[in-house]
């Protein structure tokens, strides 16, 4: 495998991908990077930087896998410019399959993450059935209601944050994101809706970080189901990364991050009820 050239290595990214996660890559490419790590570790970042450049050259929206609204096309222009900068200027350690940010960058170019503004969407997802057993019979009933309202469990757009793309992560930016999601769902009726899991959907944020409650309350007021998904016992969900207040509360035992899942059926999204909410609800 050490004799594999950068171009042959990069071409492995065009092989079929078996999984449905945004971070999944062709098994041949994963095996090649693993072999490089053991046989020629000093070349891994070089090969992966060239992989990003290869995918940038190959990337095209002339025949995208889905119908894209114009407002999403414009976001791709911004993302491609950002990825060119990443290719040219990021430090070598960034270019590793162990780095989730790099995997997200590759996912954009492999059509496994679609930019919508505040977050990106994996178009290969569905409702996690395990939600039905996470919080007792009442939640199980709520999950079933969400599935019925969505008319199925897949495919769903699954939202993911990219920490390198934060300029839309504010109340107005999220409203624009919801508009783009609605536009996309109108053009692609096979999708059942939108789902995501995050610490910032936790109702405890009303006391801990009240300025973030719009992230839960706006979708909930517009027909999203919010369901308990699990505890973040080690504080690794991202809830502590940017807030000294939440870190202090966590260290004192007064705040334990929890993960909640949002299931937002397409029929409710297409009503665009956020347009009729009072400004205070979105601040």
PDB file of C-alpha atoms in Angstrom, residues 38-261:
ATOM      1  CA  UNK A  38       1.558   2.171   9.570  1.00  0.00           C
ATOM      2  CA  UNK A  39       3.853   2.143   6.510  1.00  0.00           C
ATOM      3  CA  UNK A  40       4.463   5.824   5.723  1.00  0.00           C
ATOM      4  CA  UNK A  41       2.894   7.946   8.479  1.00  0.00           C
ATOM      5  CA  UNK A  42       4.679  11.117   7.393  1.00  0.00           C
ATOM      6  CA  UNK A  43       2.782  11.104   4.081  1.00  0.00           C
ATOM      7  CA  UNK A  44      -0.773  10.786   5.471  1.00  0.00           C
ATOM      8  CA  UNK A  45      -1.482  14.513   5.741  1.00  0.00           C
ATOM      9  CA  UNK A  46      -0.015  15.094   2.282  1.00  0.00           C
ATOM     10  CA  UNK A  47      -2.179  12.379   0.730  1.00  0.00           C
ATOM     11  CA  UNK A  48      -5.305  13.628   2.486  1.00  0.00           C
ATOM     12  CA  UNK A  49      -4.664  17.240   1.522  1.00  0.00           C
ATOM     13  CA  UNK A  50      -4.397  16.091  -2.077  1.00  0.00           C
ATOM     14  CA  UNK A  51      -7.564  14.037  -1.595  1.00  0.00           C
ATOM     15  CA  UNK A  52      -9.443  17.201  -0.678  1.00  0.00           C
ATOM     16  CA  UNK A  53      -8.025  18.973  -3.725  1.00  0.00           C
ATOM     17  CA  UNK A  54      -8.963  16.019  -5.942  1.00  0.00           C
ATOM     18  CA  UNK A  55     -12.576  16.080  -4.719  1.00  0.00           C
ATOM     19  CA  UNK A  56     -12.743  19.849  -5.158  1.00  0.00           C
ATOM     20  CA  UNK A  57     -11.734  19.418  -8.792  1.00  0.00           C
ATOM     21  CA  UNK A  58     -14.255  16.605  -9.324  1.00  0.00           C
ATOM     22  CA  UNK A  59     -17.123  18.325  -7.517  1.00  0.00           C
ATOM     23  CA  UNK A  60     -20.038  19.479  -9.655  1.00  0.00           C
ATOM     24  CA  UNK A  61     -23.620  20.580  -9.111  1.00  0.00           C
ATOM     25  CA  UNK A  62     -24.560  20.079 -12.763  1.00  0.00           C
ATOM     26  CA  UNK A  63     -26.331  16.828 -11.869  1.00  0.00           C
ATOM     27  CA  UNK A  64     -26.783  16.850  -8.056  1.00  0.00           C
ATOM     28  CA  UNK A  65     -28.391  13.799  -6.417  1.00  0.00           C
ATOM     29  CA  UNK A  66     -31.328  15.976  -5.315  1.00  0.00           C
ATOM     30  CA  UNK A  67     -33.193  19.007  -6.533  1.00  0.00           C
ATOM     31  CA  UNK A  68     -31.561  22.035  -4.914  1.00  0.00           C
ATOM     32  CA  UNK A  69     -33.293  25.378  -4.326  1.00  0.00           C
ATOM     33  CA  UNK A  70     -31.399  28.438  -5.490  1.00  0.00           C
ATOM     34  CA  UNK A  71     -30.731  29.572  -1.928  1.00  0.00           C
ATOM     35  CA  UNK A  72     -28.842  26.298  -1.287  1.00  0.00           C
ATOM     36  CA  UNK A  73     -26.855  26.610  -4.521  1.00  0.00           C
ATOM     37  CA  UNK A  74     -25.560  29.939  -3.202  1.00  0.00           C
ATOM     38  CA  UNK A  75     -24.351  28.287   0.017  1.00  0.00           C
ATOM     39  CA  UNK A  76     -22.336  25.790  -2.023  1.00  0.00           C
ATOM     40  CA  UNK A  77     -20.448  28.682  -3.608  1.00  0.00           C
ATOM     41  CA  UNK A  78     -19.447  29.865  -0.130  1.00  0.00           C
ATOM     42  CA  UNK A  79     -18.503  26.356   0.990  1.00  0.00           C
ATOM     43  CA  UNK A  80     -16.350  25.648  -2.059  1.00  0.00           C
ATOM     44  CA  UNK A  81     -14.437  28.867  -1.446  1.00  0.00           C
ATOM     45  CA  UNK A  82     -13.938  27.890   2.209  1.00  0.00           C
ATOM     46  CA  UNK A  83     -12.729  24.417   1.235  1.00  0.00           C
ATOM     47  CA  UNK A  84     -10.233  25.883  -1.214  1.00  0.00           C
ATOM     48  CA  UNK A  85      -8.843  27.900   1.698  1.00  0.00           C
ATOM     49  CA  UNK A  86      -8.762  24.777   3.882  1.00  0.00           C
ATOM     50  CA  UNK A  87      -6.851  22.928   1.170  1.00  0.00           C
ATOM     51  CA  UNK A  88      -4.300  25.702   0.792  1.00  0.00           C
ATOM     52  CA  UNK A  89      -3.763  26.879   4.358  1.00  0.00           C
ATOM     53  CA  UNK A  90      -4.899  24.378   7.017  1.00  0.00           C
ATOM     54  CA  UNK A  91      -2.183  22.833   9.157  1.00  0.00           C
ATOM     55  CA  UNK A  92      -1.078  19.312   8.277  1.00  0.00           C
ATOM     56  CA  UNK A  93      -2.667  17.652  11.319  1.00  0.00           C
ATOM     57  CA  UNK A  94      -6.114  18.699  10.096  1.00  0.00           C
ATOM     58  CA  UNK A  95      -5.933  16.232   7.200  1.00  0.00           C
ATOM     59  CA  UNK A  96      -6.695  13.009   9.041  1.00  0.00           C
ATOM     60  CA  UNK A  97      -9.685  10.701   9.045  1.00  0.00           C
ATOM     61  CA  UNK A  98      -9.507  10.920  12.834  1.00  0.00           C
ATOM     62  CA  UNK A  99     -10.491  14.589  12.557  1.00  0.00           C
ATOM     63  CA  UNK A 100     -14.283  14.956  12.376  1.00  0.00           C
ATOM     64  CA  UNK A 101     -13.994  18.411  10.798  1.00  0.00           C
ATOM     65  CA  UNK A 102     -12.005  16.960   7.897  1.00  0.00           C
ATOM     66  CA  UNK A 103     -14.538  14.140   7.537  1.00  0.00           C
ATOM     67  CA  UNK A 104     -17.292  16.764   7.335  1.00  0.00           C
ATOM     68  CA  UNK A 105     -15.388  18.637   4.647  1.00  0.00           C
ATOM     69  CA  UNK A 106     -15.070  15.432   2.632  1.00  0.00           C
ATOM     70  CA  UNK A 107     -18.756  14.687   3.211  1.00  0.00           C
ATOM     71  CA  UNK A 108     -19.746  17.998   1.605  1.00  0.00           C
ATOM     72  CA  UNK A 109     -17.793  17.124  -1.531  1.00  0.00           C
ATOM     73  CA  UNK A 110     -19.204  13.575  -1.564  1.00  0.00           C
ATOM     74  CA  UNK A 111     -22.819  14.837  -1.343  1.00  0.00           C
ATOM     75  CA  UNK A 112     -23.204  13.379   2.143  1.00  0.00           C
ATOM     76  CA  UNK A 113     -23.691  16.761   3.799  1.00  0.00           C
ATOM     77  CA  UNK A 114     -25.784  19.517   2.239  1.00  0.00           C
ATOM     78  CA  UNK A 115     -25.287  23.122   3.432  1.00  0.00           C
ATOM     79  CA  UNK A 116     -28.430  24.784   4.747  1.00  0.00           C
ATOM     80  CA  UNK A 117     -26.952  27.659   6.733  1.00  0.00           C
ATOM     81  CA  UNK A 118     -26.723  27.182  10.493  1.00  0.00           C
ATOM     82  CA  UNK A 119     -26.090  23.461  10.027  1.00  0.00           C
ATOM     83  CA  UNK A 120     -25.526  20.845   7.334  1.00  0.00           C
ATOM     84  CA  UNK A 121     -27.829  17.910   6.564  1.00  0.00           C
ATOM     85  CA  UNK A 122     -27.028  14.259   5.960  1.00  0.00           C
ATOM     86  CA  UNK A 123     -29.647  13.113   3.396  1.00  0.00           C
ATOM     87  CA  UNK A 124     -29.312   9.399   4.228  1.00  0.00           C
ATOM     88  CA  UNK A 125     -30.809   9.340   7.721  1.00  0.00           C
ATOM     89  CA  UNK A 126     -33.967   8.197   9.475  1.00  0.00           C
ATOM     90  CA  UNK A 127     -35.733   8.215  12.845  1.00  0.00           C
ATOM     91  CA  UNK A 128     -33.714   6.282  15.468  1.00  0.00           C
ATOM     92  CA  UNK A 129     -36.079   3.575  16.707  1.00  0.00           C
ATOM     93  CA  UNK A 130     -34.131   3.372  19.973  1.00  0.00           C
ATOM     94  CA  UNK A 131     -35.828   6.623  21.019  1.00  0.00           C
ATOM     95  CA  UNK A 132     -38.931   4.578  21.835  1.00  0.00           C
ATOM     96  CA  UNK A 133     -37.187   2.879  24.777  1.00  0.00           C
ATOM     97  CA  UNK A 134     -35.203   5.823  26.150  1.00  0.00           C
ATOM     98  CA  UNK A 135     -37.704   7.470  28.503  1.00  0.00           C
ATOM     99  CA  UNK A 136     -40.659   5.253  29.311  1.00  0.00           C
ATOM    100  CA  UNK A 137     -44.070   4.626  27.739  1.00  0.00           C
ATOM    101  CA  UNK A 138     -45.019   8.287  27.270  1.00  0.00           C
ATOM    102  CA  UNK A 139     -42.019   8.866  25.032  1.00  0.00           C
ATOM    103  CA  UNK A 140     -42.715   5.622  23.148  1.00  0.00           C
ATOM    104  CA  UNK A 141     -46.183   6.978  22.331  1.00  0.00           C
ATOM    105  CA  UNK A 142     -44.669  10.308  21.274  1.00  0.00           C
ATOM    106  CA  UNK A 143     -42.212   8.529  18.958  1.00  0.00           C
ATOM    107  CA  UNK A 144     -45.061   6.630  17.319  1.00  0.00           C
ATOM    108  CA  UNK A 145     -46.960   9.881  16.833  1.00  0.00           C
ATOM    109  CA  UNK A 146     -43.895  11.426  15.212  1.00  0.00           C
ATOM    110  CA  UNK A 147     -43.553   8.452  12.859  1.00  0.00           C
ATOM    111  CA  UNK A 148     -47.236   8.607  11.912  1.00  0.00           C
ATOM    112  CA  UNK A 149     -47.024  12.375  11.349  1.00  0.00           C
ATOM    113  CA  UNK A 150     -43.941  11.819   9.189  1.00  0.00           C
ATOM    114  CA  UNK A 151     -45.524   8.889   7.314  1.00  0.00           C
ATOM    115  CA  UNK A 152     -42.445   6.753   7.786  1.00  0.00           C
ATOM    116  CA  UNK A 153     -39.022   6.528   9.405  1.00  0.00           C
ATOM    117  CA  UNK A 154     -36.792   7.397   6.408  1.00  0.00           C
ATOM    118  CA  UNK A 155     -35.379   9.143   4.547  1.00  0.00           C
ATOM    119  CA  UNK A 156     -34.858  12.169   6.792  1.00  0.00           C
ATOM    120  CA  UNK A 157     -32.468  15.078   6.619  1.00  0.00           C
ATOM    121  CA  UNK A 158     -30.256  14.804   9.719  1.00  0.00           C
ATOM    122  CA  UNK A 159     -28.721  18.101  10.825  1.00  0.00           C
ATOM    123  CA  UNK A 160     -25.103  18.436  11.943  1.00  0.00           C
ATOM    124  CA  UNK A 161     -23.099  21.418  13.094  1.00  0.00           C
ATOM    125  CA  UNK A 162     -19.726  22.220  11.539  1.00  0.00           C
ATOM    126  CA  UNK A 163     -17.710  24.266  14.073  1.00  0.00           C
ATOM    127  CA  UNK A 164     -15.830  25.948  11.212  1.00  0.00           C
ATOM    128  CA  UNK A 165     -19.120  27.336   9.822  1.00  0.00           C
ATOM    129  CA  UNK A 166     -20.756  29.514  12.484  1.00  0.00           C
ATOM    130  CA  UNK A 167     -21.810  32.681  10.677  1.00  0.00           C
ATOM    131  CA  UNK A 168     -25.453  31.564  10.393  1.00  0.00           C
ATOM    132  CA  UNK A 169     -25.734  30.258  13.966  1.00  0.00           C
ATOM    133  CA  UNK A 170     -28.001  32.966  15.402  1.00  0.00           C
ATOM    134  CA  UNK A 171     -31.809  33.427  15.536  1.00  0.00           C
ATOM    135  CA  UNK A 172     -32.193  35.083  12.120  1.00  0.00           C
ATOM    136  CA  UNK A 173     -29.740  32.635  10.570  1.00  0.00           C
ATOM    137  CA  UNK A 174     -31.751  29.710  11.863  1.00  0.00           C
ATOM    138  CA  UNK A 175     -34.981  31.120  10.403  1.00  0.00           C
ATOM    139  CA  UNK A 176     -33.220  31.319   7.038  1.00  0.00           C
ATOM    140  CA  UNK A 177     -32.079  27.736   7.564  1.00  0.00           C
ATOM    141  CA  UNK A 178     -35.650  26.583   8.197  1.00  0.00           C
ATOM    142  CA  UNK A 179     -36.739  28.343   5.004  1.00  0.00           C
ATOM    143  CA  UNK A 180     -34.065  26.528   2.992  1.00  0.00           C
ATOM    144  CA  UNK A 181     -35.047  23.198   4.539  1.00  0.00           C
ATOM    145  CA  UNK A 182     -38.687  23.817   3.614  1.00  0.00           C
ATOM    146  CA  UNK A 183     -37.701  24.777   0.068  1.00  0.00           C
ATOM    147  CA  UNK A 184     -35.625  21.603  -0.258  1.00  0.00           C
ATOM    148  CA  UNK A 185     -38.419  19.391   1.069  1.00  0.00           C
ATOM    149  CA  UNK A 186     -40.861  20.909  -1.406  1.00  0.00           C
ATOM    150  CA  UNK A 187     -38.545  20.018  -4.265  1.00  0.00           C
ATOM    151  CA  UNK A 188     -37.762  16.523  -2.912  1.00  0.00           C
ATOM    152  CA  UNK A 189     -41.058  15.011  -1.679  1.00  0.00           C
ATOM    153  CA  UNK A 190     -39.539  11.592  -0.900  1.00  0.00           C
ATOM    154  CA  UNK A 191     -38.021  12.998   2.301  1.00  0.00           C
ATOM    155  CA  UNK A 192     -40.135  12.575   5.457  1.00  0.00           C
ATOM    156  CA  UNK A 193     -38.765  15.545   7.354  1.00  0.00           C
ATOM    157  CA  UNK A 194     -35.805  16.708   9.436  1.00  0.00           C
ATOM    158  CA  UNK A 195     -34.245  15.180  12.518  1.00  0.00           C
ATOM    159  CA  UNK A 196     -31.260  16.004  14.691  1.00  0.00           C
ATOM    160  CA  UNK A 197     -29.823  15.340  18.137  1.00  0.00           C
ATOM    161  CA  UNK A 198     -28.112  17.940  20.292  1.00  0.00           C
ATOM    162  CA  UNK A 199     -27.432  19.229  23.787  1.00  0.00           C
ATOM    163  CA  UNK A 200     -28.969  22.589  22.841  1.00  0.00           C
ATOM    164  CA  UNK A 201     -32.439  21.014  22.580  1.00  0.00           C
ATOM    165  CA  UNK A 202     -32.372  20.313  26.333  1.00  0.00           C
ATOM    166  CA  UNK A 203     -35.158  22.200  28.195  1.00  0.00           C
ATOM    167  CA  UNK A 204     -32.664  22.764  31.033  1.00  0.00           C
ATOM    168  CA  UNK A 205     -31.095  25.509  28.914  1.00  0.00           C
ATOM    169  CA  UNK A 206     -34.004  27.740  29.897  1.00  0.00           C
ATOM    170  CA  UNK A 207     -32.227  28.154  33.237  1.00  0.00           C
ATOM    171  CA  UNK A 208     -28.622  27.522  32.181  1.00  0.00           C
ATOM    172  CA  UNK A 209     -28.394  29.402  28.842  1.00  0.00           C
ATOM    173  CA  UNK A 210     -31.680  31.235  28.264  1.00  0.00           C
ATOM    174  CA  UNK A 211     -30.396  32.984  25.130  1.00  0.00           C
ATOM    175  CA  UNK A 212     -30.317  29.577  23.386  1.00  0.00           C
ATOM    176  CA  UNK A 213     -33.874  28.449  24.141  1.00  0.00           C
ATOM    177  CA  UNK A 214     -35.030  29.552  20.676  1.00  0.00           C
ATOM    178  CA  UNK A 215     -33.168  26.546  19.273  1.00  0.00           C
ATOM    179  CA  UNK A 216     -35.693  24.262  20.937  1.00  0.00           C
ATOM    180  CA  UNK A 217     -38.770  26.437  21.254  1.00  0.00           C
ATOM    181  CA  UNK A 218     -39.116  27.661  17.660  1.00  0.00           C
ATOM    182  CA  UNK A 219     -39.127  24.150  16.094  1.00  0.00           C
ATOM    183  CA  UNK A 220     -41.346  22.867  18.910  1.00  0.00           C
ATOM    184  CA  UNK A 221     -43.876  25.655  18.349  1.00  0.00           C
ATOM    185  CA  UNK A 222     -43.757  24.827  14.637  1.00  0.00           C
ATOM    186  CA  UNK A 223     -44.597  21.131  14.954  1.00  0.00           C
ATOM    187  CA  UNK A 224     -41.339  19.399  15.899  1.00  0.00           C
ATOM    188  CA  UNK A 225     -41.309  16.527  18.395  1.00  0.00           C
ATOM    189  CA  UNK A 226     -38.553  16.837  21.032  1.00  0.00           C
ATOM    190  CA  UNK A 227     -37.505  13.536  22.610  1.00  0.00           C
ATOM    191  CA  UNK A 228     -34.961  12.515  25.231  1.00  0.00           C
ATOM    192  CA  UNK A 229     -32.018  10.656  23.651  1.00  0.00           C
ATOM    193  CA  UNK A 230     -29.514  10.232  26.478  1.00  0.00           C
ATOM    194  CA  UNK A 231     -27.187  11.700  29.097  1.00  0.00           C
ATOM    195  CA  UNK A 232     -23.856  13.277  28.271  1.00  0.00           C
ATOM    196  CA  UNK A 233     -22.134  11.958  31.369  1.00  0.00           C
ATOM    197  CA  UNK A 234     -18.615  12.942  30.307  1.00  0.00           C
ATOM    198  CA  UNK A 235     -19.469  16.401  28.983  1.00  0.00           C
ATOM    199  CA  UNK A 236     -18.292  15.617  25.446  1.00  0.00           C
ATOM    200  CA  UNK A 237     -21.400  16.661  23.516  1.00  0.00           C
ATOM    201  CA  UNK A 238     -20.157  20.192  22.873  1.00  0.00           C
ATOM    202  CA  UNK A 239     -22.298  21.740  25.599  1.00  0.00           C
ATOM    203  CA  UNK A 240     -19.210  22.822  27.564  1.00  0.00           C
ATOM    204  CA  UNK A 241     -16.976  23.891  24.697  1.00  0.00           C
ATOM    205  CA  UNK A 242     -17.860  27.573  24.363  1.00  0.00           C
ATOM    206  CA  UNK A 243     -19.510  28.535  27.646  1.00  0.00           C
ATOM    207  CA  UNK A 244     -17.610  29.202  30.879  1.00  0.00           C
ATOM    208  CA  UNK A 245     -20.989  29.400  32.635  1.00  0.00           C
ATOM    209  CA  UNK A 246     -22.028  25.900  31.576  1.00  0.00           C
ATOM    210  CA  UNK A 247     -18.558  24.560  32.424  1.00  0.00           C
ATOM    211  CA  UNK A 248     -18.715  26.015  35.916  1.00  0.00           C
ATOM    212  CA  UNK A 249     -22.209  24.645  36.494  1.00  0.00           C
ATOM    213  CA  UNK A 250     -21.102  21.235  35.216  1.00  0.00           C
ATOM    214  CA  UNK A 251     -18.051  21.186  37.475  1.00  0.00           C
ATOM    215  CA  UNK A 252     -20.156  22.175  40.484  1.00  0.00           C
ATOM    216  CA  UNK A 253     -22.695  19.452  39.717  1.00  0.00           C
ATOM    217  CA  UNK A 254     -25.507  21.930  38.981  1.00  0.00           C
ATOM    218  CA  UNK A 255     -25.713  21.110  35.267  1.00  0.00           C
ATOM    219  CA  UNK A 256     -25.557  17.758  33.496  1.00  0.00           C
ATOM    220  CA  UNK A 257     -25.732  18.000  29.681  1.00  0.00           C
ATOM    221  CA  UNK A 258     -28.452  15.882  28.128  1.00  0.00           C
ATOM    222  CA  UNK A 259     -29.059  15.028  24.490  1.00  0.00           C
ATOM    223  CA  UNK A 260     -32.475  15.476  22.941  1.00  0.00           C
ATOM    224  CA  UNK A 261     -33.622  14.502  19.447  1.00  0.00           C
TER     225      UNK A 261
END
